CSV table of C-alpha atoms in Angstrom, one decimal:
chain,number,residue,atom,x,y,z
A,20,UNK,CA,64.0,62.7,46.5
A,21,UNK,CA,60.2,62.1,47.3
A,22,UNK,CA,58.6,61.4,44.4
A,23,UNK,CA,55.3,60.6,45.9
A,24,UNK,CA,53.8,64.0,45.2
A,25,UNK,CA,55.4,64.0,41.8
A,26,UNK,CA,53.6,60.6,41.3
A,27,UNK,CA,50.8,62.1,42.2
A,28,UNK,CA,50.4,64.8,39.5
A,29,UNK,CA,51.1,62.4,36.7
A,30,UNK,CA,48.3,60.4,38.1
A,31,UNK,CA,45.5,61.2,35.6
A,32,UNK,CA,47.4,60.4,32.8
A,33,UNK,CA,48.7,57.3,34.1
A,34,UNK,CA,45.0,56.2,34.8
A,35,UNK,CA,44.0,57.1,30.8
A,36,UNK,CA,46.7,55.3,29.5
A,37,UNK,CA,45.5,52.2,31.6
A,38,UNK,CA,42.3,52.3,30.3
A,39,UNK,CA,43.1,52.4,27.4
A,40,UNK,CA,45.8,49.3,27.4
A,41,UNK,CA,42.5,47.8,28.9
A,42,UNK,CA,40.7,48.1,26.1
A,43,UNK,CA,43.0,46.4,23.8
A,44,UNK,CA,44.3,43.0,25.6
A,45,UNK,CA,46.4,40.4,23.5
A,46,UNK,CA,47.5,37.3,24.3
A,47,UNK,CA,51.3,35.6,24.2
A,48,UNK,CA,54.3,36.8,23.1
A,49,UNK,CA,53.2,38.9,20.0
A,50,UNK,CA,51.3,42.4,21.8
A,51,UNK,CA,51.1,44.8,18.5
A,52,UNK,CA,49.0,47.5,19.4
A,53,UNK,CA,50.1,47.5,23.5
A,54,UNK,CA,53.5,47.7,22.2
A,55,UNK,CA,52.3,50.1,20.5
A,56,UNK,CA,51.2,52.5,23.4
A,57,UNK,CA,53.8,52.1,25.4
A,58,UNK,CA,56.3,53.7,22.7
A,59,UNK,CA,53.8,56.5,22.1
A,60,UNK,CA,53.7,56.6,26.1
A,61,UNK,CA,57.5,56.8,26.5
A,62,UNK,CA,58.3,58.9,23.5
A,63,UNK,CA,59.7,62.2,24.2
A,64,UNK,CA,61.8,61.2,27.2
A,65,UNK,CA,65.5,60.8,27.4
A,66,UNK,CA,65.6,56.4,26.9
A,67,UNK,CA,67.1,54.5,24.9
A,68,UNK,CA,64.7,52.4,23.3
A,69,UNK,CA,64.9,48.7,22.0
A,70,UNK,CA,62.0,46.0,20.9
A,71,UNK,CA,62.3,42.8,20.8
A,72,UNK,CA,63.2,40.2,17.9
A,73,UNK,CA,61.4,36.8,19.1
A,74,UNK,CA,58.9,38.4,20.8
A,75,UNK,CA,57.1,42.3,21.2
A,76,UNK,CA,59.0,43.4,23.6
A,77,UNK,CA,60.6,46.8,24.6
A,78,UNK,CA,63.6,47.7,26.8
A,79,UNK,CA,64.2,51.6,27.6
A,80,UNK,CA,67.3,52.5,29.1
A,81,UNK,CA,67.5,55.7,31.1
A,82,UNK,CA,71.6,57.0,32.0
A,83,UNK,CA,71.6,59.1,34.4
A,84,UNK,CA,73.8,62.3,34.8
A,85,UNK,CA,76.4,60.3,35.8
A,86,UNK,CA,78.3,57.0,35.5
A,87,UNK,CA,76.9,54.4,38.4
A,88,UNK,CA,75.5,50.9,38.3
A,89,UNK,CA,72.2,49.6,36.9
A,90,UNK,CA,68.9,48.7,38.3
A,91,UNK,CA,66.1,46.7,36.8
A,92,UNK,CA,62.6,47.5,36.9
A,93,UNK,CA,59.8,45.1,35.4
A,94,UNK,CA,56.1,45.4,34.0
A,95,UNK,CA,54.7,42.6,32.2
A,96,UNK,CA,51.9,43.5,29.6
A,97,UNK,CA,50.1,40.5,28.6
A,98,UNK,CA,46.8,39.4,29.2
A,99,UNK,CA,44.5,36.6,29.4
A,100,UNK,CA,42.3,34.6,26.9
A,101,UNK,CA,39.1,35.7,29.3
A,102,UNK,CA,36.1,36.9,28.2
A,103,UNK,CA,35.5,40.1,30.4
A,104,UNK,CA,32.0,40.4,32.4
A,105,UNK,CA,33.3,43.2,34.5
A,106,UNK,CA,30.5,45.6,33.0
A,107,UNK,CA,33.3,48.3,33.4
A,108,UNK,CA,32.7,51.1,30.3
A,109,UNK,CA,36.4,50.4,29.5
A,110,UNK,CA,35.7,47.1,29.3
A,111,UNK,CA,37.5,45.0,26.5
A,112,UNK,CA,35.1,43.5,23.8
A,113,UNK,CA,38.0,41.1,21.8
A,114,UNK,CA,37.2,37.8,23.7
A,115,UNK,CA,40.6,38.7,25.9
A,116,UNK,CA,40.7,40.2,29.4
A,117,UNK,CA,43.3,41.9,31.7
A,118,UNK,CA,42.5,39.6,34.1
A,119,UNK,CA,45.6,39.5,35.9
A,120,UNK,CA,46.1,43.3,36.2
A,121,UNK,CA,48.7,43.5,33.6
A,122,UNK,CA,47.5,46.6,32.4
A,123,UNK,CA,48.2,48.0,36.2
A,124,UNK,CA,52.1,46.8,35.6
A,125,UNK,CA,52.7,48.5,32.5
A,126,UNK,CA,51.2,51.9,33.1
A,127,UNK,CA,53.4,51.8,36.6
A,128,UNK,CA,56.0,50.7,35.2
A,129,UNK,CA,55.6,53.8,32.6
A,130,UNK,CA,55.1,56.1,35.4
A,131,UNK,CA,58.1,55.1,36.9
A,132,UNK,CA,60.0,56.2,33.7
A,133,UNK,CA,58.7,59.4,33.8
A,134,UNK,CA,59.4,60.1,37.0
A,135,UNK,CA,63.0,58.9,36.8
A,136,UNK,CA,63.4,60.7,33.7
A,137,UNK,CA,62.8,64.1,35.3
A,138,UNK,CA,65.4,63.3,37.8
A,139,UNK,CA,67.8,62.0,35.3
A,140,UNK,CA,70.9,64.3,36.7
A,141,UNK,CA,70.5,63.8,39.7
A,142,UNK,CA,71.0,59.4,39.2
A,143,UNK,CA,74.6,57.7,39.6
A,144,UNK,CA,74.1,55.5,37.1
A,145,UNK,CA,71.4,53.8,34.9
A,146,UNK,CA,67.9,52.2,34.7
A,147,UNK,CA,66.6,49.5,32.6
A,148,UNK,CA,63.0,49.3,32.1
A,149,UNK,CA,61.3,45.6,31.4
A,150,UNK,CA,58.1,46.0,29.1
A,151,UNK,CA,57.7,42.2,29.2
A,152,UNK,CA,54.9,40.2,27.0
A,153,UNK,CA,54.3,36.5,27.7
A,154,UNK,CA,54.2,36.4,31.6
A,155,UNK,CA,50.8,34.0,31.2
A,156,UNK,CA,52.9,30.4,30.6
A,157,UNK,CA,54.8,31.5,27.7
A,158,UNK,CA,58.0,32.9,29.7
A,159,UNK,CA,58.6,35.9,28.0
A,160,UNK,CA,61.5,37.2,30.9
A,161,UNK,CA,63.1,34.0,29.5
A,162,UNK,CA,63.3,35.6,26.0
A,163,UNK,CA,64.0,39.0,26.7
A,164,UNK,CA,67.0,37.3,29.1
A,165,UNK,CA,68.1,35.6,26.2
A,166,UNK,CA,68.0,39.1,23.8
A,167,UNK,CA,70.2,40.3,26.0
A,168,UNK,CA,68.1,42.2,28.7
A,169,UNK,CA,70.7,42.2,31.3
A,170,UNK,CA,73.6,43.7,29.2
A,171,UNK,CA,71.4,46.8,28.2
A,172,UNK,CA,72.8,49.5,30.0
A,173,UNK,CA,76.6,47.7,29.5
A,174,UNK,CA,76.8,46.4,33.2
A,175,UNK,CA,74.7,43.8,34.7
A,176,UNK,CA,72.2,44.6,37.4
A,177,UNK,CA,72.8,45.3,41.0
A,178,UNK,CA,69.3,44.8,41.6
A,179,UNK,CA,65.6,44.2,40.1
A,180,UNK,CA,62.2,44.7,41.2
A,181,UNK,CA,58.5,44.0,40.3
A,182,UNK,CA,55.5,44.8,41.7
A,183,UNK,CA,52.2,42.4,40.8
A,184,UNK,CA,48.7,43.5,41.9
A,185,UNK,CA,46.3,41.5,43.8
A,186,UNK,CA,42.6,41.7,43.2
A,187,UNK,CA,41.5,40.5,47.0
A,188,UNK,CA,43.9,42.8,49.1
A,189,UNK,CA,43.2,45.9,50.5
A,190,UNK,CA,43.8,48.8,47.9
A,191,UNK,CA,46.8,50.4,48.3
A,192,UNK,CA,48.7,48.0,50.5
A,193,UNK,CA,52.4,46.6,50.2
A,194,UNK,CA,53.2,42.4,50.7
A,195,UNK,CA,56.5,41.1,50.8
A,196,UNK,CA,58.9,38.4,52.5
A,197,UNK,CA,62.3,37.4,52.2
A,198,UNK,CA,63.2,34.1,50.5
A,199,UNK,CA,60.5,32.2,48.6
A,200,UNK,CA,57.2,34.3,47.7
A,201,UNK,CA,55.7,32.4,45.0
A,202,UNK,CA,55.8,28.6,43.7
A,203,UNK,CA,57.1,27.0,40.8
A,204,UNK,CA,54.7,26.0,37.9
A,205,UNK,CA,55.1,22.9,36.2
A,206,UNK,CA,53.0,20.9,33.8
A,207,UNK,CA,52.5,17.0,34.6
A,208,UNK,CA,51.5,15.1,30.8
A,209,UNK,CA,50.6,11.5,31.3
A,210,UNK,CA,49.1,9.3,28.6
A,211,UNK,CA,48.1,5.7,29.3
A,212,UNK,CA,48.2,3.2,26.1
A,213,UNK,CA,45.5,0.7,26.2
A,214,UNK,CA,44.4,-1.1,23.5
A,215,UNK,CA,40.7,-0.2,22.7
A,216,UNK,CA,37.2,-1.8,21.6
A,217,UNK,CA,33.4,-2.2,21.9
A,218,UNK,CA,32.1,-1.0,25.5
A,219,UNK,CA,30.1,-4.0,25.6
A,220,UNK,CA,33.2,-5.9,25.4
A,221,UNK,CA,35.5,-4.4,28.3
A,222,UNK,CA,37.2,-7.8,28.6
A,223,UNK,CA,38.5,-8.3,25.1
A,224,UNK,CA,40.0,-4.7,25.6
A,225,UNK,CA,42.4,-3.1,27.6
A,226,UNK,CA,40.8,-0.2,29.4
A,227,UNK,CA,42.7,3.2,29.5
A,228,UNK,CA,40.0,5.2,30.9
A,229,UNK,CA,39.9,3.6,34.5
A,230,UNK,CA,43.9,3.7,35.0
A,231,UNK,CA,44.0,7.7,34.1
A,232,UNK,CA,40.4,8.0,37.2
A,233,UNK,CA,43.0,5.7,39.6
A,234,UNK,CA,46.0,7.8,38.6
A,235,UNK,CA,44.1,11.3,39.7
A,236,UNK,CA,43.1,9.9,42.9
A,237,UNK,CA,46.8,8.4,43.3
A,238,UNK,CA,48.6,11.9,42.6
A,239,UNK,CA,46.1,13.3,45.5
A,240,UNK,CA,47.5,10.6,47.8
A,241,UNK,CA,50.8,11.3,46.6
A,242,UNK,CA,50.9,14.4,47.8
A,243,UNK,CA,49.7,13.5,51.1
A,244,UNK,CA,52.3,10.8,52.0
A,245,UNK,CA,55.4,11.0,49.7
A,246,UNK,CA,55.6,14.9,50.5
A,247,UNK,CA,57.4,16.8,53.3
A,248,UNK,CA,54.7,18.3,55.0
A,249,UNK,CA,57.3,22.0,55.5
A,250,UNK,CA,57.9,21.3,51.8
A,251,UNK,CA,54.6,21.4,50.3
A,252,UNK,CA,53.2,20.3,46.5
A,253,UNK,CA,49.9,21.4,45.4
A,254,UNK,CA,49.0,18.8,42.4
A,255,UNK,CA,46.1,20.0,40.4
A,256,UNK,CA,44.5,17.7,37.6
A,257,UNK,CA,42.9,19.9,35.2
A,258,UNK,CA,42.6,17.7,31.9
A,259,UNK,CA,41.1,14.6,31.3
A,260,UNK,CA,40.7,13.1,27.9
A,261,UNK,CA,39.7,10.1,26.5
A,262,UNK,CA,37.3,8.1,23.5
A,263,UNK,CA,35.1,10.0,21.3
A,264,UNK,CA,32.5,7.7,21.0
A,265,UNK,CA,30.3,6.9,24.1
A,266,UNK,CA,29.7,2.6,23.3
A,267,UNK,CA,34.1,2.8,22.3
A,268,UNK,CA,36.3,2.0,24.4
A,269,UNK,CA,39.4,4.5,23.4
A,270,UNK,CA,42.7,3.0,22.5
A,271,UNK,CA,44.4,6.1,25.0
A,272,UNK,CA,43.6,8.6,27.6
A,273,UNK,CA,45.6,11.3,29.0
A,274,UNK,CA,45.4,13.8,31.5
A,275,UNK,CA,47.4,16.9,32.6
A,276,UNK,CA,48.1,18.7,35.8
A,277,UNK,CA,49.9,21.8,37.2
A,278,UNK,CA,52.4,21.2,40.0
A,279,UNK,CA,53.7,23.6,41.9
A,280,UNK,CA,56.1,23.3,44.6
A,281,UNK,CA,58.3,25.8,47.1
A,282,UNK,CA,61.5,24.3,46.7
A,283,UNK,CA,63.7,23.0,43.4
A,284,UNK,CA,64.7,19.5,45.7
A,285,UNK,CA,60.9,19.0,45.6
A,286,UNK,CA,60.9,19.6,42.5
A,287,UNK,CA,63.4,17.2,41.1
A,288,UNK,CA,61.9,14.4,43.1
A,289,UNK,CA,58.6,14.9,41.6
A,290,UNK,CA,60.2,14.7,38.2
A,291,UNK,CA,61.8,11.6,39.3
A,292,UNK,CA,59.1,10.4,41.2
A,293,UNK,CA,55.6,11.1,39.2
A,294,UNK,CA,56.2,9.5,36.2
A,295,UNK,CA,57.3,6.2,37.9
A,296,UNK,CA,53.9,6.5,39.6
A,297,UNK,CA,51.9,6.6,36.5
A,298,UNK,CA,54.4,3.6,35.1
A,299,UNK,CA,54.0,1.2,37.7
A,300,UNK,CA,49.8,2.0,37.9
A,301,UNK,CA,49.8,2.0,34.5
A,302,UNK,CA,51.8,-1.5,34.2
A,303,UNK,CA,49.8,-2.7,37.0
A,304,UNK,CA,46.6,-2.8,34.5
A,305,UNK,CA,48.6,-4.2,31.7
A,306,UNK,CA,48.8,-0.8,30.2
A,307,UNK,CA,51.7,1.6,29.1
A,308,UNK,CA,52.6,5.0,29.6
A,309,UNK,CA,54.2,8.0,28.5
A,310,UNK,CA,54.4,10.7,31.4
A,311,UNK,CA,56.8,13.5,32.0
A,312,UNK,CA,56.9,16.8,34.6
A,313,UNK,CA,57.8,19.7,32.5
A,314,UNK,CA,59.1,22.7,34.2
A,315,UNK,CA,57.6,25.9,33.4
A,316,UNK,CA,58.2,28.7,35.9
A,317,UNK,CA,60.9,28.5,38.8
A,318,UNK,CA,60.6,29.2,42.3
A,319,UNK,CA,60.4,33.0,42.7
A,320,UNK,CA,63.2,34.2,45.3
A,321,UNK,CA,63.4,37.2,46.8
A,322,UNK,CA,66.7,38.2,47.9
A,323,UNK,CA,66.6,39.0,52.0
A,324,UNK,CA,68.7,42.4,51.7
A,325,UNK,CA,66.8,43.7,49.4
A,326,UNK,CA,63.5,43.0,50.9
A,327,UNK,CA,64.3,44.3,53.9
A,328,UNK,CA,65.7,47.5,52.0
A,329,UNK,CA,62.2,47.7,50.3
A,330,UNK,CA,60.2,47.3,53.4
A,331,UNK,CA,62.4,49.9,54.8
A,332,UNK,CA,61.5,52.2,51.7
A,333,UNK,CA,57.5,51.4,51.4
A,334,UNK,CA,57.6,52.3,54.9
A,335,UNK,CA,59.0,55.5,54.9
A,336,UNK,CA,57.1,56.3,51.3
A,337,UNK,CA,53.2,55.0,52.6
A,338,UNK,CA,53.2,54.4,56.3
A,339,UNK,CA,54.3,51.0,58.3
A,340,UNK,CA,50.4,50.3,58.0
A,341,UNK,CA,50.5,49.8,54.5
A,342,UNK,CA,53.4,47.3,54.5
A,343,UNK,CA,52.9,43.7,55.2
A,344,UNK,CA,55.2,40.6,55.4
A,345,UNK,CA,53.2,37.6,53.9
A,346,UNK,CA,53.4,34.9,56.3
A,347,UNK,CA,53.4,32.5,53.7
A,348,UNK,CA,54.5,31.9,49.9
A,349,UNK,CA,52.0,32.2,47.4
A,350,UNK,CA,51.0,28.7,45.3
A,351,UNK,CA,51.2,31.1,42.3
A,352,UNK,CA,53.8,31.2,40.2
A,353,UNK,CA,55.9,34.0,37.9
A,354,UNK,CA,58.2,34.3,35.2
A,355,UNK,CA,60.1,37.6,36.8
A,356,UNK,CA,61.3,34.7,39.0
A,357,UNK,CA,64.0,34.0,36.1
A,358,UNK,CA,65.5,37.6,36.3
A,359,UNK,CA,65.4,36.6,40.2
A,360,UNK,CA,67.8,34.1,39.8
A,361,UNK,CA,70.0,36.3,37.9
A,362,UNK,CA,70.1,39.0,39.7
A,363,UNK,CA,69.4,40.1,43.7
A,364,UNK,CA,65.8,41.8,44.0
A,365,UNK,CA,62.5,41.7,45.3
A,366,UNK,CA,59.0,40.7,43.8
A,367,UNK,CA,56.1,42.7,45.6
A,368,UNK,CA,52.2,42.6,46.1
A,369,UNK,CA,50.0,45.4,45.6
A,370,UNK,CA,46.5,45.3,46.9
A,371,UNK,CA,44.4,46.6,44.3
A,372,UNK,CA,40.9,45.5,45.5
A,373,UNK,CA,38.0,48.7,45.3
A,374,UNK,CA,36.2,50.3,47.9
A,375,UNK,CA,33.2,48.4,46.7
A,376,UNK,CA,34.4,45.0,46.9
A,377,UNK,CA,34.7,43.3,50.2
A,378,UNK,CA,37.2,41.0,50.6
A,379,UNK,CA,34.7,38.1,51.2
A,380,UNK,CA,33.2,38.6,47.7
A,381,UNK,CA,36.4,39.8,45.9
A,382,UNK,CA,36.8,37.7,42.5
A,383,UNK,CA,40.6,36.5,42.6
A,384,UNK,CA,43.5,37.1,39.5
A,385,UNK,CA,42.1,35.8,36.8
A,386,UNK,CA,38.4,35.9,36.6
A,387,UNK,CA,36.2,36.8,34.1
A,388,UNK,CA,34.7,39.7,36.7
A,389,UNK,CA,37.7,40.7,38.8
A,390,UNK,CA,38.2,44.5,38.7
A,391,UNK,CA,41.8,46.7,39.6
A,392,UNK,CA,41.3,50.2,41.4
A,393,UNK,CA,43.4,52.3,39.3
A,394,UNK,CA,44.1,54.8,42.1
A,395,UNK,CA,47.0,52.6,43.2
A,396,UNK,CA,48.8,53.3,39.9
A,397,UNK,CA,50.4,56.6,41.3
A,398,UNK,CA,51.7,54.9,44.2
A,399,UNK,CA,53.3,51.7,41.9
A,400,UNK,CA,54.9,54.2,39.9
A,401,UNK,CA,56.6,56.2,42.9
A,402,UNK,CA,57.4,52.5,44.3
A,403,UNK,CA,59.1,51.8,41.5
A,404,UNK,CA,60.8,54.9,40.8
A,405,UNK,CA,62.0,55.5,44.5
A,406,UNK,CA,63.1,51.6,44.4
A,407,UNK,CA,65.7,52.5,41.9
A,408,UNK,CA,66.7,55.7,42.9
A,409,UNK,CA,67.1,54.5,46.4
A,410,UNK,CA,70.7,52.8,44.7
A,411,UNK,CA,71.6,55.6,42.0
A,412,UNK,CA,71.0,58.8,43.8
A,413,UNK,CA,74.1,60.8,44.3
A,414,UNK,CA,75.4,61.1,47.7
């Protein structure tokens, strides 16, 4: 089975159906109308169709002809609170964005089920397809785990894969590599408890506000000598808070970071390790603290057997040029990484970037003006599809 060429044909609707999920972003867990079109967009073909209870979610289960094992294939369909500058005509006008290509996922990811679905008797076994909200922070794989996603079909997973576009690489490409390929995400909250007064005054008071400027520049230095250099950290202060009043000095000030790491042993000596930093600063000024490391996302792992098997398989489908091993992981992080630790898979790039853009002036993910060439969702869709038939077709 090739289902390039089939992938093809189904292109233009694929591209509508984008457009139109474009139009209509939401944010979180709770996607009404998007939910909405992917059930109009998968009604008619032979699934089993489920929604979620905590969250907007849907599951569709495709059995094939006959009785085999399952394989799991994800789209996330949440987008960002971004207001779009793109200038596209599809552009959204709701003060949200699909900023992160999301849109991209689920109309591939809908592809792939048609595809499958016209080959349905000719598959060993079954497919579970992942219409996932809540990728941006909110975890919404660890929800749909907890619904019960894995025991869908009656049998847990062999294997799962995902494919994630990327605004900056060359349209129509494949990036991969074995073992790690994208960073925990974890949220640092520190407050430091002074006691506050008149700024005139700053020695009747004691200061918050210059312990939380020492402790950014410490967390920098922190990650500089207290990290294995093969093991990085990237530590990223984002929020700093403190007084209302410009002549008061505040009573508190706080400040929050994302912190990402490769590995979970850095992790859990950055849990032990930050907040002892803040303490002993923070105790150093006559000041208390409260600060804790909050884990978010986990490392995303892709198993080596089946990244090789998929590198194999985008070869043959697109041409060894098109298929690239990442040298390194990405400081990103994602939630399919939970399914990852559940079940052997592969997480996969897909350069998205138009013919317009170069690479030197490409926005990145997540940018008010960063646009997605929807000619690479025929090619997702066959990636997906051909990634789960590759374990289900009959021999």
């Amino acid at each position: 089975m090739s289902l390039v060429e089939e992938a093809t044909a189904i292109a233009p609707g694929l591209i509508e159906l984008r457009r139109e999920l474009h139009q209509v972003p939401e944010v979180g867990l709770e996607l009404p109308k998007t939910q909405a079109l992917v059930l109009d967009a998968l009604a008619g073909l032979p699934l089993e169709v489920t929604t979620g209870k905590e969250l907007t979610s849907v599951v569709g289960v495709l059995r094939g002809g006959q009785p085999g094992p399952t394989v799991l294939l994800r789209g996330d369909m949440d987008a960002l609170p971004v207001v779009e500058e793109t200038g596209l005509a599809y552009a959204a006008e709701n003060g949200n964005m699909h900023a992160c290509g999301h849109d991209l996922h689920t109309t591939g990811l809908v592809g792939a089920a048609q595809l499958l679905s016209a080959h349905r008797d000719e598959l060993n076994g079954n497919v579970i397809f992942m219409f996932q909200p809540g990728e941006e922070g909110l975890g919404g794989a660890g929800y749909m785990l907890r619904e019960g996603l894995l025991s869908a079909t009656g049998d847990k997973p062999i294997a799962a894969f995902a494919l994630h576009v990327w605004s900056q690489a060359a349209k129509g490409t494949f990036q991969l590599r074995p073992g790690t390929i994208m960073a925990s995400s974890n949220q640092l909250h520190i407050t430091v408890h002074g006691k506050g007064g008149h700024g005139s005054s700053p020695d009747r008071t004691i200061d918050p506000v210059p312990v939380v400027a020492e402790l950014v520049l410490a967390l920098q230095t922190y990650a500089t000598r207290r990290v294995n250099v093969f093991d990085p950290v990237v530590i990223t202060v984002t929020q700093l808070e403190a007084g209302v009043a410009i002549n008061v000095i505040p009573n508190t000030a706080r400040l929050g970071a994302t912190v990402r790491t490769l590995s979970d042993a850095m992790l859990e000596q950055l849990t032990r390790e930050l907040p002892a930093l803040a303490e002993r600063i923070a105790a150093a000024h006559g000041c208390t603290v409260d600060a804790r490391l909050d884990p978010q996302y986990p490392v995303t792992v892709n198993d080596a057997g089946r990244t090789a098997e998929t590198a194999d398989l985008l070869t043959g489908l697109f041409g060894a040029e098109r298929v690239q091993q990442l040298d390194n992981p990405l400081m990103g992080a994602e939630d399919f990484s939970m399914v990852l630790r559940e079940v052997p898979g592969t997480f996969v790039m897909v350069g998205a970037r138009p013919d317009d853009v170069s690479e030197e002036e490409a926005p990145s993910n997540h940018s008010s003006l960063v646009r997605f060439d929807d000619a690479v969702l025929a090619d997702q869709a066959a990636a997906l599809a051909q990634l789960a038939a590759k374990h289900l077709l009959k021999a």
